[in-house]
Structure formats: C-alpha cells, structure tokens
Amino acid sequence: MTSEPKRALITGITGQDGSYLAEWLLDQGYEVHGLVSRTSRPALGRLAVVEGRIVLTTGDLLDQGSLVRALETSRPHEVYNLAAQSFVPTSWSEPVSTAEVTALGVARLLEALRHVCPEARFYQASTSEMFGKASPPQSETTPFHPRSPYGVAKIYAHWATVNHRESYGTFACSGLLFNHESPRRGEEFVTRKVTRAVARIHLGLQSDLRLGNMDARRDWGHAKDFVRAMWLMLQQDEPRDYVIATGVTHTVEQLVDTAFRCVDRDWHDHVVQDPALLRPAEVDHLVGDATRAREELGWAPKITFADMIREMVDYDLASCARDAQLPVLPPTL
Ligand code: NAP
Ligand code: F7E
C-alpha cells in the first residue's frame, strides 16, 4: 500500500524563498501548492524551475475568504507563510498597506487555518529586522527594537503566531531569519542591486552605482540554506521559534568590494553615495546567534558569503549579457 504524499501550501511562492522552498519540498516528495495573487504574473518567472510540478491557487493575504478556499482546496499538512510586503524602504512610503499584508495578513491566515485545518503545521517568516537596534549578537531571547514599519508589522505577525500556539495548541513556528540572498533575490535589495550593477558595468551597460548607507552590517546567508531550516522547524516534536543566521557579518562596503573584485575592478571607480537612499532609521549591526537551530535542528549553513556573491555576479553577467544580446566574456577580459 502506498501512503499519500505530504501536502504543503506556500504563500509567497513567487518570491525568492518561495521558489527555493518549493524545490526543496518537491525533492522531499511533497505535493506542493502555492498561493498566487491575480497580479503575480511578473513574478512567476522564478517558478520556471518547478513548472508543471506544483499546483497554483489564487488568493491574497488581504482577502480572508480566498485564504479559506486555498486551505480547503490544498488540504495541507504544512503551511509556510512567506508572503509579505518585504522591502523595508516601501514600508515607510506605504506603512498601512505593509501592515495590512505583513501583519494583519498573518492574523487572517491563522484564523483560516484554525477553522479549516487546525492540525496543519504552520511556519511564519519572521525576521532579524525585528531586532533592529538591539546589540549583536541577536538570539531568540534578544528584546525586539524595530526600526521600520516593516519591522513593526513583522513583530505583530510573530506574536500572533506565538499566541496561536499558546492559545489553541497550533503547531506554529516562527523563524527569525537574518538576511538571505541568491540570484533569485529581488533587484531592489542591496546584494542584487550591487551584483547586477557589477555585471552591467563590466559589460559596458552602466557606468556607476548609487548607494545609500555603506556602513550598515548584515549577516548575509544563502536562501537555499535558509529554506531547509524552515522545513526542519516543522519536522520537530514540539513547535519553537528559531534564529537562522550564519553568525558572520559584513558591511555593505565589504559586500561591494567583494562583488567588484569578482570582475577585477575597484569599486571606488564606480560607486556614488546618494543621500536620497539613506533610510529614516537604520538597522546598523546584525549578527545572528543560531545556537538553538544548530543544536536542536542540526542546521548549519553550507554556502559561504564569498561563494554566494560570486554565484550572483556570474548569474547577472550571463543574464545581463543575454538581455543585451552581448557575448558572455570571462570576468577578467
Ligand atoms: P519576496 O521575494 O519579496 O516575496 C514576497 C512574496 O509575497 C511574493 O511572492 C509576493 O507575491 C507575495 N505577496 C506580497 N503581497 C501579497 C499578498 N497581499 N497576498 C499574497 N501574497 C503576497 O520575499 P522573500 O525574500 O522571498 O522573503 C520571504 C518572506 O521572508 C517574506 O515574508 C519576508 O518578509 C521574510 N524574510 C525575508 C528575509 C530575506 O532576507 N529574504 C529575511 C527574513 C524574513 P507577488 O510578488 O507575486 O505579488
Ligand atoms: O538593505 C543598505 C540598507 O534592502 C540592506 C529584507 O529581505 O532583510 C532585508 O531587509 C542594507 C541596509 O535589506 C542601499 O540601508 C545601502 O542597511 O538589502 P536591503 P534589509 O533592509 O536588511 C531583512 C532580514 C528582511 O526581513 C527584509 O524583508 O543595505 N543599503 N544602499 C541599501 N539597501 C538597498 N536596498 N539599496 C541601496 O541602494
């Protein structure tokens, strides 16, 4: 007798993490369902890698009824809530819509889960942005001090998840993930903005790169490593919250230097600091302490910062050359 596969529903499946998580869950033998909004079409490109192997359901974190329907249709054993307005600067220009999706959207999804499939396990995409101004290293016991409307909204979602676990016994986990990147990262985030600019400058398509605060420090890991941690959290005997981080920090300037070195260039020749890109309040220094994840989940990152930046620059060199119909030259030429 063959047992039916486990089913997972991923919200935010068209995002960076959604596409890697879908791949990981398919590799583990899951039937993967993804929530997409009517306007998701431009982002569907990231799902080319899993095309034909996942089931897409329309829905929106702003619409409770659509979440109920998505849960009824997919009947998931596990729900991964990755959907959010996730770009920090937009949270200042659109604080209310950010809160509607990133905070209240989670309340809507948890309520739908409670009524439709209370036995399903739930993962919430929490973030190091909740630590904000707190001194490093940050762990599960570090008090939150958010520095953006995004961080504030994520704290609501985090506590809604913890409260559901404590009120209703839901198997709900919150992953406090530090920054993680990849060639599938949105082009507005600093790593991808830099690696694309390096590629375009090297190909002669762009001359300079405008950046904001280059002193900020981030603990940057690879999305591929981080989605594995999300899944591991939902495979434990008891639900808990976990910091996921590499424990290594770099400044934005070090990121820029690493990326320009990939094409043997000096960043000083190309980078322009633009005060318009500074944020109203900054998160200065993040370094995660992932001891709990290491000890309880057996999780450790496999991909180094330098290898990740090299992968991103190589990817952008190839894709920018393709878009501009240029031959791909080795970085040193
Ligand atoms: P991302 O690339 O920005 O993806 C966000 C996803 O949310 C997209 O699929 C987007 O769909 C979807 N979405 C936005 N509004 C929605 C709505 N109203 N209803 C349904 N879906 C909606 O983000 P990511 O980098 O993969 O991150 C995944 C999650 O982890 C996010 O919650 C983010 O806040 C959190 N997080 C990220 C990091 C990181 O470093 N990447 C670190 C900690 C936490 P469309 O684009 O198709 O509309
Ligand atoms: O900025 C500085 C900027 O936008 C990183 C999201 O996934 O990770 C991400 O949030 C740093 C900041 O990511 C530019 O001031 C300088 O200090 O890549 P970012 P983020 O704000 O850390 C967390 C964990 C999340 O949860 C979020 O969803 O880089 N920086 N110059 C710049 N940043 C950008 N975007 N653009 C610049 O020109």
Short mmCIF file of C-alpha atoms and ligand atoms in Angstrom, two decimals, residues 86-88 127-129 150 177-179 185 188-191 193 210-213 216 218 220 252 277 279 282-283, ligand 2:
data_model
loop_
_atom_site.label_atom_id
_atom_site.label_comp_id
_atom_site.label_asym_id
_atom_site.label_seq_id
_atom_site.Cartn_x
_atom_site.Cartn_y
_atom_site.Cartn_z
CA SER A 86 9.12 42.66 2.30
CA PHE A 87 11.04 45.71 1.03
CA VAL A 88 11.96 47.88 4.02
CA THR A 127 12.96 38.48 10.51
CA SER A 128 16.08 39.97 12.05
CA GLU A 129 14.51 43.39 11.27
CA TYR A 150 8.14 46.63 8.20
CA LEU A 177 15.72 34.67 9.68
CA PHE A 178 18.61 37.03 9.04
CA ASN A 179 19.20 38.40 5.52
CA ARG A 185 16.75 37.93 -4.95
CA GLU A 188 15.82 46.31 -5.26
CA PHE A 189 17.65 44.62 -2.35
CA VAL A 190 21.24 45.72 -1.88
CA THR A 191 23.07 42.46 -2.72
CA LYS A 193 21.39 45.71 -6.83
CA ARG A 210 24.33 54.78 -6.48
CA LEU A 211 24.11 53.51 -2.92
CA GLY A 212 22.93 54.68 0.50
CA ASN A 213 24.49 53.71 3.83
CA ALA A 216 25.43 49.04 7.81
CA ARG A 218 24.33 42.45 7.80
CA TRP A 220 24.07 37.53 4.89
CA VAL A 252 27.68 46.99 2.72
CA LEU A 277 18.98 56.43 -0.46
CA ARG A 279 16.70 55.47 5.46
CA GLU A 282 18.70 52.35 10.07
CA VAL A 283 19.45 48.88 11.43
O1 F7E B 2 19.33 46.54 2.73
C1 F7E B 2 21.78 49.30 2.90
C2 F7E B 2 20.47 49.49 3.63
O2 F7E B 2 17.30 46.37 1.33
C3 F7E B 2 20.47 46.08 3.43
C4 F7E B 2 14.61 42.20 3.51
O3 F7E B 2 14.65 40.94 2.90
O4 F7E B 2 16.41 41.61 5.01
C5 F7E B 2 16.02 42.55 4.02
O5 F7E B 2 15.96 43.87 4.57
C6 F7E B 2 21.32 47.26 3.89
C7 F7E B 2 20.54 48.35 4.62
O6 F7E B 2 17.80 44.59 3.08
C8 F7E B 2 21.34 50.59 -0.44
O7 F7E B 2 20.40 50.79 4.23
C9 F7E B 2 22.75 50.85 1.18
O8 F7E B 2 21.26 48.74 5.75
O9 F7E B 2 19.12 44.65 1.04
P1 F7E B 2 18.36 45.53 1.93
P2 F7E B 2 17.20 44.88 4.54
O10 F7E B 2 16.65 46.22 4.67
O11 F7E B 2 18.23 44.44 5.53
C10 F7E B 2 15.55 41.54 6.16
C11 F7E B 2 16.11 40.46 7.08
C12 F7E B 2 14.13 41.37 5.81
O12 F7E B 2 13.35 40.75 6.54
C13 F7E B 2 13.62 42.18 4.67
O13 F7E B 2 12.40 41.66 4.17
O14 F7E B 2 21.87 47.88 2.75
N1 F7E B 2 21.82 49.93 1.59
N2 F7E B 2 22.47 51.26 -0.05
C14 F7E B 2 20.94 49.76 0.60
N3 F7E B 2 19.86 48.97 0.50
C15 F7E B 2 19.14 48.98 -0.64
N4 F7E B 2 18.07 48.19 -0.77
N5 F7E B 2 19.50 49.81 -1.68
C16 F7E B 2 20.59 50.63 -1.64
O15 F7E B 2 20.88 51.36 -2.57
#
